[in-house]
XYZ file of C-alpha atoms in Angstrom:
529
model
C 140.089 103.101 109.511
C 139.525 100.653 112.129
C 142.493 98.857 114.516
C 141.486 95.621 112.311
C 141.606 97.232 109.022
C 145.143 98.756 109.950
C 146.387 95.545 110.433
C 145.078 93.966 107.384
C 146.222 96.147 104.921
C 150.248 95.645 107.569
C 149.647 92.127 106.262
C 149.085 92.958 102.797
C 152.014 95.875 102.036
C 154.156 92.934 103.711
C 153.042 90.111 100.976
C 153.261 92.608 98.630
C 156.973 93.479 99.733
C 158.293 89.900 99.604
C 156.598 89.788 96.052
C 157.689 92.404 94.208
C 161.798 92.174 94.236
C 163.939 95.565 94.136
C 167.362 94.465 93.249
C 166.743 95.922 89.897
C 167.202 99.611 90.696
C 169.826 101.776 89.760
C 172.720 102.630 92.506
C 171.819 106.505 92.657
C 167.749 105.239 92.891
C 168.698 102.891 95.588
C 170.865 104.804 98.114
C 167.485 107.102 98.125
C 165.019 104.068 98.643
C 167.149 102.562 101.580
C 167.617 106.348 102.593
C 163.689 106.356 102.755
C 163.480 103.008 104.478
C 165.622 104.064 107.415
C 163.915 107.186 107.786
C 160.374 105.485 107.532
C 161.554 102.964 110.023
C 162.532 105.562 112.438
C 158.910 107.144 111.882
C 160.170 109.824 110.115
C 157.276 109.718 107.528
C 157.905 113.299 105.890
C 161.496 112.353 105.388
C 160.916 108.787 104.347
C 158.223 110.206 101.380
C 160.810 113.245 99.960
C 163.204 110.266 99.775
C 160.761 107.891 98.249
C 159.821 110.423 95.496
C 162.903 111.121 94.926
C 164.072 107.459 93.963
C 160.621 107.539 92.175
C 162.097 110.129 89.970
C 164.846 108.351 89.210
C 163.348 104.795 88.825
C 159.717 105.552 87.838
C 159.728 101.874 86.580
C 160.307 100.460 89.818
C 157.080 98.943 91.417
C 158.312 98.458 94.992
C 159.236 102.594 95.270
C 155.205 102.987 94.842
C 154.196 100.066 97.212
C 156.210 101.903 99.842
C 154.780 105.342 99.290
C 151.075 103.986 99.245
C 151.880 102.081 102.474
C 153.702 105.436 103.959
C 150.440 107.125 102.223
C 148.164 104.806 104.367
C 149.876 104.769 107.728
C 149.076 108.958 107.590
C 145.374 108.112 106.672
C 145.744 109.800 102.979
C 144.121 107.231 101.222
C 143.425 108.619 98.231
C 147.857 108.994 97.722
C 148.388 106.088 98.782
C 145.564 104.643 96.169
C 146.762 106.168 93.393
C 150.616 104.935 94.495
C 149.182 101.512 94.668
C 147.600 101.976 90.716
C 151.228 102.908 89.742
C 152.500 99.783 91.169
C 149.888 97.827 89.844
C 150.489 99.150 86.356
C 154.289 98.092 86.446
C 153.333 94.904 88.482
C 150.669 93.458 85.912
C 150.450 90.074 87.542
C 150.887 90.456 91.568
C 147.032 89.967 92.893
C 148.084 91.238 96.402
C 148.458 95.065 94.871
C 144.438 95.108 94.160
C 143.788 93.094 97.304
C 145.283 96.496 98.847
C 143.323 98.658 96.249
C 140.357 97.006 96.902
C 140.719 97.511 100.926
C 141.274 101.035 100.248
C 138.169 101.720 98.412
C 136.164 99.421 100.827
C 137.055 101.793 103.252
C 136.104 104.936 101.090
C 133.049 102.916 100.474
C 133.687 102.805 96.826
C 131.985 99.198 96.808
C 132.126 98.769 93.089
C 135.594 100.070 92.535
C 136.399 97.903 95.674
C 134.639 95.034 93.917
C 136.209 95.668 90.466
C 139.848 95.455 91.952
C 139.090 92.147 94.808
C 137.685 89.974 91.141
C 140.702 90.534 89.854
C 142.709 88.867 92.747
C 142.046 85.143 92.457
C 143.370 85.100 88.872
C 146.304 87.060 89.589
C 147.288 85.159 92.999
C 145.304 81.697 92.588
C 146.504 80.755 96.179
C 145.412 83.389 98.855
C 141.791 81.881 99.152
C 140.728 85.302 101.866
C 139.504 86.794 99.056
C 136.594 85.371 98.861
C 135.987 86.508 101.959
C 136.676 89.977 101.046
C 134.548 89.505 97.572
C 131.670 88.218 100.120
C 132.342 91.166 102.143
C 131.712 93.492 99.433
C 129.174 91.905 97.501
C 127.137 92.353 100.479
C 127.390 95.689 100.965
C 126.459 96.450 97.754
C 123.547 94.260 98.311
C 124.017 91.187 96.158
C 122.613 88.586 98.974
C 123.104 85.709 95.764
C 126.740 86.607 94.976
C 128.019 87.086 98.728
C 126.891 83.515 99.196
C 128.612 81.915 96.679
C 131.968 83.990 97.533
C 131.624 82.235 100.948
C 130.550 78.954 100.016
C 134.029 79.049 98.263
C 136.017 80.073 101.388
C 133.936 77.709 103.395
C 134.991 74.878 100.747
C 138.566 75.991 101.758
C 138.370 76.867 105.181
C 135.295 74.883 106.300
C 136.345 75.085 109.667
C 136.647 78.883 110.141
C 133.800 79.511 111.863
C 133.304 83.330 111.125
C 132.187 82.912 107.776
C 130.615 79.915 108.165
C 128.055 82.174 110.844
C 127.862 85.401 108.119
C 126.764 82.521 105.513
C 124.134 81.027 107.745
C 123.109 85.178 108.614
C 122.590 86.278 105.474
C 121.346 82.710 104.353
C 118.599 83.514 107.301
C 118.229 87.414 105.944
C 117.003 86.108 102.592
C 114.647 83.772 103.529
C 116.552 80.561 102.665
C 115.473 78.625 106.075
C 116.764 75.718 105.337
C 120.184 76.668 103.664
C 119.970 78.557 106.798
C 119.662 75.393 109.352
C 122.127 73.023 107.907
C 124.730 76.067 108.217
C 124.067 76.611 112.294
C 123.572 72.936 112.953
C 127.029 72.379 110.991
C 128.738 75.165 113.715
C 126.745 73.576 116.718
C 128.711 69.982 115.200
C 131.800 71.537 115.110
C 132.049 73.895 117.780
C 129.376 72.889 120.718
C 130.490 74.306 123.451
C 131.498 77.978 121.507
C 127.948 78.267 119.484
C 126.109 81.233 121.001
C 123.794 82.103 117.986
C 120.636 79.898 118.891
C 118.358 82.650 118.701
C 119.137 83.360 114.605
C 118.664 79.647 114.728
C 115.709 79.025 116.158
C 114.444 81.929 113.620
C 115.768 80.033 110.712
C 114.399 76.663 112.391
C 110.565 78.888 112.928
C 110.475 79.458 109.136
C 110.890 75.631 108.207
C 108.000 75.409 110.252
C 109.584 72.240 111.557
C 107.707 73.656 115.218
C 108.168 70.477 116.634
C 112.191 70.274 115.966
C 111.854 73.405 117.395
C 110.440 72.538 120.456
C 112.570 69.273 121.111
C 116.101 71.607 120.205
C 115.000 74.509 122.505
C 113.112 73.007 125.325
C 116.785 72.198 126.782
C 117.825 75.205 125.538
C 116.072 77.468 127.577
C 116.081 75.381 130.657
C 120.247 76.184 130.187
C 119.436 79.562 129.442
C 116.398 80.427 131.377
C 117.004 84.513 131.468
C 116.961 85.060 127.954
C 113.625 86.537 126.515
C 114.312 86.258 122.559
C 114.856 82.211 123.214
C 111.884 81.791 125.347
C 109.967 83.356 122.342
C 111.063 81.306 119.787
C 109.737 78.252 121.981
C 106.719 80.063 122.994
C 106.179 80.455 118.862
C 106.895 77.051 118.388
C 104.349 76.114 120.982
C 101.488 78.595 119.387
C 102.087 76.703 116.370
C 101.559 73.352 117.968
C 98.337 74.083 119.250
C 99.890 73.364 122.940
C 98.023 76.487 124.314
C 99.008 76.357 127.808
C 102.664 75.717 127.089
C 102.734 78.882 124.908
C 101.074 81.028 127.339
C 103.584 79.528 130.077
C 106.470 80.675 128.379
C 105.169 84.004 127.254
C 104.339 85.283 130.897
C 108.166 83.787 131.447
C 108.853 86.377 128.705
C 107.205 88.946 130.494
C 109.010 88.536 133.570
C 112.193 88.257 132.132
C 111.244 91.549 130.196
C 108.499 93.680 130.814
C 109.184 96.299 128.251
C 107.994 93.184 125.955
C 104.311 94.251 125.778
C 103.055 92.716 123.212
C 103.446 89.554 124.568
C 100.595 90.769 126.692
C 98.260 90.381 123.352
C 99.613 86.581 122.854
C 98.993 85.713 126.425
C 95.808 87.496 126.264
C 94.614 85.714 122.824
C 95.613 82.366 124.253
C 93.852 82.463 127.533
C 90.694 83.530 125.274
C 91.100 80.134 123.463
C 91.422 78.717 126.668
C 88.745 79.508 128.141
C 90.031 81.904 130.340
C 88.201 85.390 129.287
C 88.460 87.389 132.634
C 92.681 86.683 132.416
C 92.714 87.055 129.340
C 90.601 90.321 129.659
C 93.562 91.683 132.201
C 95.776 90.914 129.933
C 94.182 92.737 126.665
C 93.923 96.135 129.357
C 97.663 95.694 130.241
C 98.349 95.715 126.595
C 95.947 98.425 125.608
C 97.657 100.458 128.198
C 100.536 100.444 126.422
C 99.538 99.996 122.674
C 96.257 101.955 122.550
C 96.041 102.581 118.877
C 95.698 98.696 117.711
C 92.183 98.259 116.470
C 92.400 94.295 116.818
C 92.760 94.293 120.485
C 90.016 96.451 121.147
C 88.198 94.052 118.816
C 89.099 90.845 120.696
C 87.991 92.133 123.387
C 84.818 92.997 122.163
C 84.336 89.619 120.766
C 85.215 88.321 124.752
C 82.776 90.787 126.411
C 80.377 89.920 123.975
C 80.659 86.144 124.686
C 79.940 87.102 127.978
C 77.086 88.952 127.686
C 78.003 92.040 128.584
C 76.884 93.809 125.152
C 77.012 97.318 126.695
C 80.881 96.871 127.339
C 81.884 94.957 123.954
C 80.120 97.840 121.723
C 82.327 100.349 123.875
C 85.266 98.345 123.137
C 84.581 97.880 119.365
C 83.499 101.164 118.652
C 86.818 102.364 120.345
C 88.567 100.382 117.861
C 86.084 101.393 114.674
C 87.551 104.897 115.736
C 91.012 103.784 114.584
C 89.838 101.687 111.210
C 86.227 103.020 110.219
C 86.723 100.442 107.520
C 87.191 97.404 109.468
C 84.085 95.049 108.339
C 84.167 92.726 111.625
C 84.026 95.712 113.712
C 81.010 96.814 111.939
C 79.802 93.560 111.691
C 80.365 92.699 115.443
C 78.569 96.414 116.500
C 75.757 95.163 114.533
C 75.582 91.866 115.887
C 75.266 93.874 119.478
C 72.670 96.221 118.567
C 70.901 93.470 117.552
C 71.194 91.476 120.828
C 70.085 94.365 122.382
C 66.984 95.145 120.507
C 67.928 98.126 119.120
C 67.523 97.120 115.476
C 67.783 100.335 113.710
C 71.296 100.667 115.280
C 72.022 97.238 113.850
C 70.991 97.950 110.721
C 73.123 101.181 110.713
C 76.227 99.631 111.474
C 75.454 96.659 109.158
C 74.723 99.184 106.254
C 78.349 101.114 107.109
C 79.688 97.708 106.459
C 78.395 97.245 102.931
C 80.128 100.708 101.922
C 83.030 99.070 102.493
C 82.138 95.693 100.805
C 79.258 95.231 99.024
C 80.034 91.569 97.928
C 79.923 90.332 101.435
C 77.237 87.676 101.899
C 77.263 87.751 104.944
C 76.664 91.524 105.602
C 73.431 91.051 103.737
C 72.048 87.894 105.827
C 72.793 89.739 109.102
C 70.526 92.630 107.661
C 67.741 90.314 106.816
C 68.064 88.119 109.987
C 67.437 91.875 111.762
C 64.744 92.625 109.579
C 63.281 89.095 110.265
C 63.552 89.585 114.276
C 61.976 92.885 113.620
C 59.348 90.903 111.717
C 59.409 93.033 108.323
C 59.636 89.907 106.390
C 59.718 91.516 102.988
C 62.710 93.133 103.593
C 64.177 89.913 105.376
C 63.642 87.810 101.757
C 65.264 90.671 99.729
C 68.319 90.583 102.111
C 68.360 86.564 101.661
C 68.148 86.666 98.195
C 71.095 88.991 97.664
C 73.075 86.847 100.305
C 72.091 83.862 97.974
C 72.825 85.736 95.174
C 76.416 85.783 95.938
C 77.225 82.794 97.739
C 74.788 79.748 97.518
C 74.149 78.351 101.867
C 71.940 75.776 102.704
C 71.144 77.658 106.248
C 70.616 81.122 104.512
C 68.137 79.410 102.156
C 66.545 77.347 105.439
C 66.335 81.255 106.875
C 64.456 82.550 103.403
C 62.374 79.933 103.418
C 60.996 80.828 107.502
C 60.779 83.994 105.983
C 58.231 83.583 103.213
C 56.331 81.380 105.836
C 56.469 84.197 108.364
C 55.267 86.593 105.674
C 52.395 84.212 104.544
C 51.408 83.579 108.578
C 51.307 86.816 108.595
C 48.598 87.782 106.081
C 47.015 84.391 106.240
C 46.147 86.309 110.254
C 45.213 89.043 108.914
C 43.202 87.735 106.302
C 44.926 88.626 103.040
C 44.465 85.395 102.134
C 45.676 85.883 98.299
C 49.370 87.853 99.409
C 49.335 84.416 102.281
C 48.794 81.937 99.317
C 51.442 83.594 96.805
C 54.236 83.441 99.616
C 53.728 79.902 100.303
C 53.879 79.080 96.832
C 57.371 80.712 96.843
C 58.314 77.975 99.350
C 57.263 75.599 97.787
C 59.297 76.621 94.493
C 62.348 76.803 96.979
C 61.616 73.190 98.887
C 58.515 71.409 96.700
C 58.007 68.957 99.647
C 57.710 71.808 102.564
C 55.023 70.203 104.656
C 53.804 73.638 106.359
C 53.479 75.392 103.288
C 50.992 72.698 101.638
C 49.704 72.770 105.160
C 48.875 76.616 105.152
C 47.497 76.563 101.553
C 45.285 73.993 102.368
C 43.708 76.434 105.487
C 43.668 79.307 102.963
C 41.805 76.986 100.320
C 39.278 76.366 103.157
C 39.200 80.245 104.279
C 38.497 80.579 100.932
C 35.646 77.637 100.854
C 37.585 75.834 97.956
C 37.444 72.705 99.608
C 38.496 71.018 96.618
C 41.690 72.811 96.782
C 41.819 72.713 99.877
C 41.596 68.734 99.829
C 44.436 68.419 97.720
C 47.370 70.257 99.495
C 45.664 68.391 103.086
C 46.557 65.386 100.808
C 50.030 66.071 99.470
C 50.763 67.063 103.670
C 49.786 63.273 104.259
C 52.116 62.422 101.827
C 54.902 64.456 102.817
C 54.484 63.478 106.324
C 51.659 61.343 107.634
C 52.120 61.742 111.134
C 51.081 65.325 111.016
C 47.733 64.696 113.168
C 45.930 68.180 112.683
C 45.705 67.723 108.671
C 43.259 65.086 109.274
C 41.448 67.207 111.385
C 41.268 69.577 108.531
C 41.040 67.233 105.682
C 38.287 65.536 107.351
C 36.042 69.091 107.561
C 36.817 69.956 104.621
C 35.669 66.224 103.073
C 32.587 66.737 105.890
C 31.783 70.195 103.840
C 31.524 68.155 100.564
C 29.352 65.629 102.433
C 31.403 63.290 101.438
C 30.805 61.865 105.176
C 32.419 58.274 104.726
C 36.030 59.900 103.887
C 35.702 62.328 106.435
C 34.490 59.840 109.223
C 37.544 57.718 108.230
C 40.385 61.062 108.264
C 38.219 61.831 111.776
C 38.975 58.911 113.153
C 42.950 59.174 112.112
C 43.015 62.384 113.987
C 41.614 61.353 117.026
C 44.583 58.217 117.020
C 46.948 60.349 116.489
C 46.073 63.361 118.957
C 43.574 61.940 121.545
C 44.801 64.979 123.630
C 44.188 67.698 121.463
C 41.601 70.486 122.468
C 39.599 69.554 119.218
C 39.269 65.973 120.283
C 35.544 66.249 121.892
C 34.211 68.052 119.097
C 35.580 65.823 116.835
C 34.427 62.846 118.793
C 30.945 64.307 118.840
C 31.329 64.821 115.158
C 31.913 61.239 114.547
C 28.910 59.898 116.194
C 26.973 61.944 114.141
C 28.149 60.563 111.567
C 28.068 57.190 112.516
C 24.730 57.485 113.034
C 23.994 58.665 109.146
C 25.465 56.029 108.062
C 23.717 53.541 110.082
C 20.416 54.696 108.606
């Protein structure tokens, strides 16, 4: 038992002693019981028990005969005597509270928490005024791990002793250990009130004031703080922390590299300072930074991936795959990394790479829209269009976008460009008609279907998608162009003269301009005769 202990359970045998009266005891019991205090007092503890025992024999109804054995019992460390000495007394002492107060220390110390428990509950009742039990109950209670029930137990001392400024710090700690910030707070700001200049616990503070998320309070409590304290690492992180959460970048990355100088063995402050100086524009520090903390922690998969997001920012594709596949090698099932790797190999050129990585990714999650828009967009760069409009309509298929629909719509253009050049004019003409299900007012799809009407020499057809482009947008100069040949084709020379003469207002620099000019005269001159 510890020095402290020792004298706790002096303290307690001596309440007990003044408690529990002896003038009862027979003459033959007694001269054996002051025979036993002499000896004890002279520390002649064998002698003092076989005296004890033997007034015990005698008077085996005499409380204070046990209450001297179990404190003779304790001062030789047998604990287990001297509890079962203190039961006796207890029995024949039914109402003093300070006897379980000493059987409760006893099997604290045995770590017999709910025995201990069991005989501190009964204390209160028994001896209303001795208001340190509480403090033991709170003791006790918490080591058997009832957070709830410790604080109450020193809530009640505190309403006693609201000065004592022990208890009042375990109540804020263990307020703090279970998450009850605020509790928490008013308990260390009530000890910084009442004891300024002896309050040394600001860093469990400026926890408990971090989960409020009061960052600001924060800030304005330990700004002066650490300007008093400037050598002390845990502090400057709380205000660093306070100043991540305020968005004040520059202030937080100040006081981490303070961190780091205070404390090198700190290193992963080196992946704060490194993320901040990213946000800050700062990539090549904050690329030293990453490396110093790599160097140390090389098996954390999201620095390797910040850093591939820097290098990649900067270019340098080459280096950010080698830095995200490094961290892919410690979580193969991290979906940015995948994502990212694609994203390079796609920058690069080398599609099929990028479709390989992007592919690994939907393994992992198949529900991920974006997964499948990144696989079309590489199709569409590739220009297999086909497969670019299945990946967008299985990215639209779980998430509706406005810019992934934009993208499927290019795509069934492409596609229809596409044959429209090569003349499969009837694949060209069903792939605009898609986009024009998707966005009924697309001007280059009625555009395009008008030129594959005229391909086709349905000029009639042709006419009336030329039209609906006017509609749409009538400063679109080549339609009239167009619209005008094809109204020329149907001799229907008045109309076309007119749409000729649109086109050449609209585009007098266009490369069809003398032909068309030419055009017109002709047909000026028809309708002259």
């Amino acid at each position: 038992m510890s020095g402290s202990k020792k004298v706790c359970l002096a303290l307690i045998l001596g309440v007990i002693l003044i408690s529990v009266p002896c003038w009862a005891m027979n003459k033959k019991a007694r001269k054996h019981f002051n025979n036993a205090n002499k000896l004890y007092k002279a520390q002649n503890l064998i002698g003092a028990k076989v005296e004890y025992e033997k007034a015990a024999g005698i008077a085996p109804d005499e409380a204070i005969i046990y209450i001297k054995l179990a404190g003779l019992f304790s001062e030789q460390g047998n604990w287990q005597e001297a509890l079962e000495n203190y039961r006796k007394a207890a029995i024949l002492s039914l109402t003093d509270g300070y006897l379980y107060l000493s059987i409760g220390s006893i099997l604290l110390e045995q770590k017999d928490y709910e025995g201990a428990y069991e005989a501190y509950i009964k204390v209160p009742a028994l001896s209303p005024d001795y208001k340190y039990i509480y403090l033991n109950l709170a003791q006790v209670q918490n080591l058997r791990g009832n957070a709830q029930e410790t604080i109450e137990h020193y809530k009640t001392f505190l309403s006693y002793y609201p000065d004592h400024i022990n208890a009042r710090k375990s109540l804020a700690s263990k307020l703090l250990e279970i998450n009850k910030a605020e509790e928490a707070v008013n308990e260390y700001e009530t000890l910084i009130k009442n004891s300024p200049d002896t309050f040394y616990d600001w860093e469990n503070y400026g926890k408990a004031l971090i989960l409020t998320e009061n960052y600001q309070k924060v800030i304005d409590v330990f700004a002066p703080v650490v300007e008093k304290i400037p050598d002390d690492s845990n502090l400057r992180l709380i205000l660093a922390t306070a100043y991540t959460n305020t968005d004040e970048k520059q202030k937080a990355v100040d006081e981490y590299k303070e961190v780091l100088k205070i404390d090198p063995k700190l290193v992963d402050v080196n992946f704060n300072i490194a993320n901040f100086l990213d946000k800050l524009g700062n990539a090549d520090e904050a690329i030293e930074y990453y490396l110093a903390y790599i160097a140390s922690v090389p098996d954390n998969p999201d620095a390797y991936y910040n850093l591939g997001i820097i290098y990649q920012e900067k270019g340098d594709f080459n280096q950010s795959s080698n830095m995200l596949f490094k961290g892919l090698e410690l979580k193969p099932d991290d979906l940015n990394i995948l994502k990212e790797l694609g994203k390079n190999h796609l920058l690069l050129g080398d599609y099929g790479k990028a479709i390989e990585y992007y592919n690994q990714a939907l393994q992992y999650n198949s529900d991920d829209p974006e997964i499948y828009y990144n696989i079309a967009f590489v199709h569409n760069s590739s220009d297999n269009y086909d497969q670019a409009i299945e990946y967008y309509q299985k990215s639209l298929a779980i998430k509706n976008d406005s810019k992934v629909l934009q993208d499927l719509i290019q795509a069934y253009l492409a596609a229809g460009n596409k044959c429209k050049e090569s003349s499969q004019l009837a694949e060209a003409q069903n792939y605009y008609q898609q986009v024009l299900l998707l966005d009924p007012e697309n001007v280059d799809a009625k555009f395009n279907l008008g030129l594959v009407f005229f391909d086709l020499n349905d000029y009639s057809k042709a006419k009336e998608y030329f039209i609906e482009t006017i509609q749409v947008n009538p400063e679109f100069p080549l339609v009239y162009y167009v619209l005008g040949v094809s109204l020329d084709k149907e001799k229907n020379y008045a109309e076309a003269l007119v749409n000729y003469k649109q086109f050449l207002t609209l585009a007098p620099d266009d490369e069809n301009v003398p032909a068309v000019q030419k055009r017109v005269s002709v047909l000026e001159n028809i309708r002259k005769k």
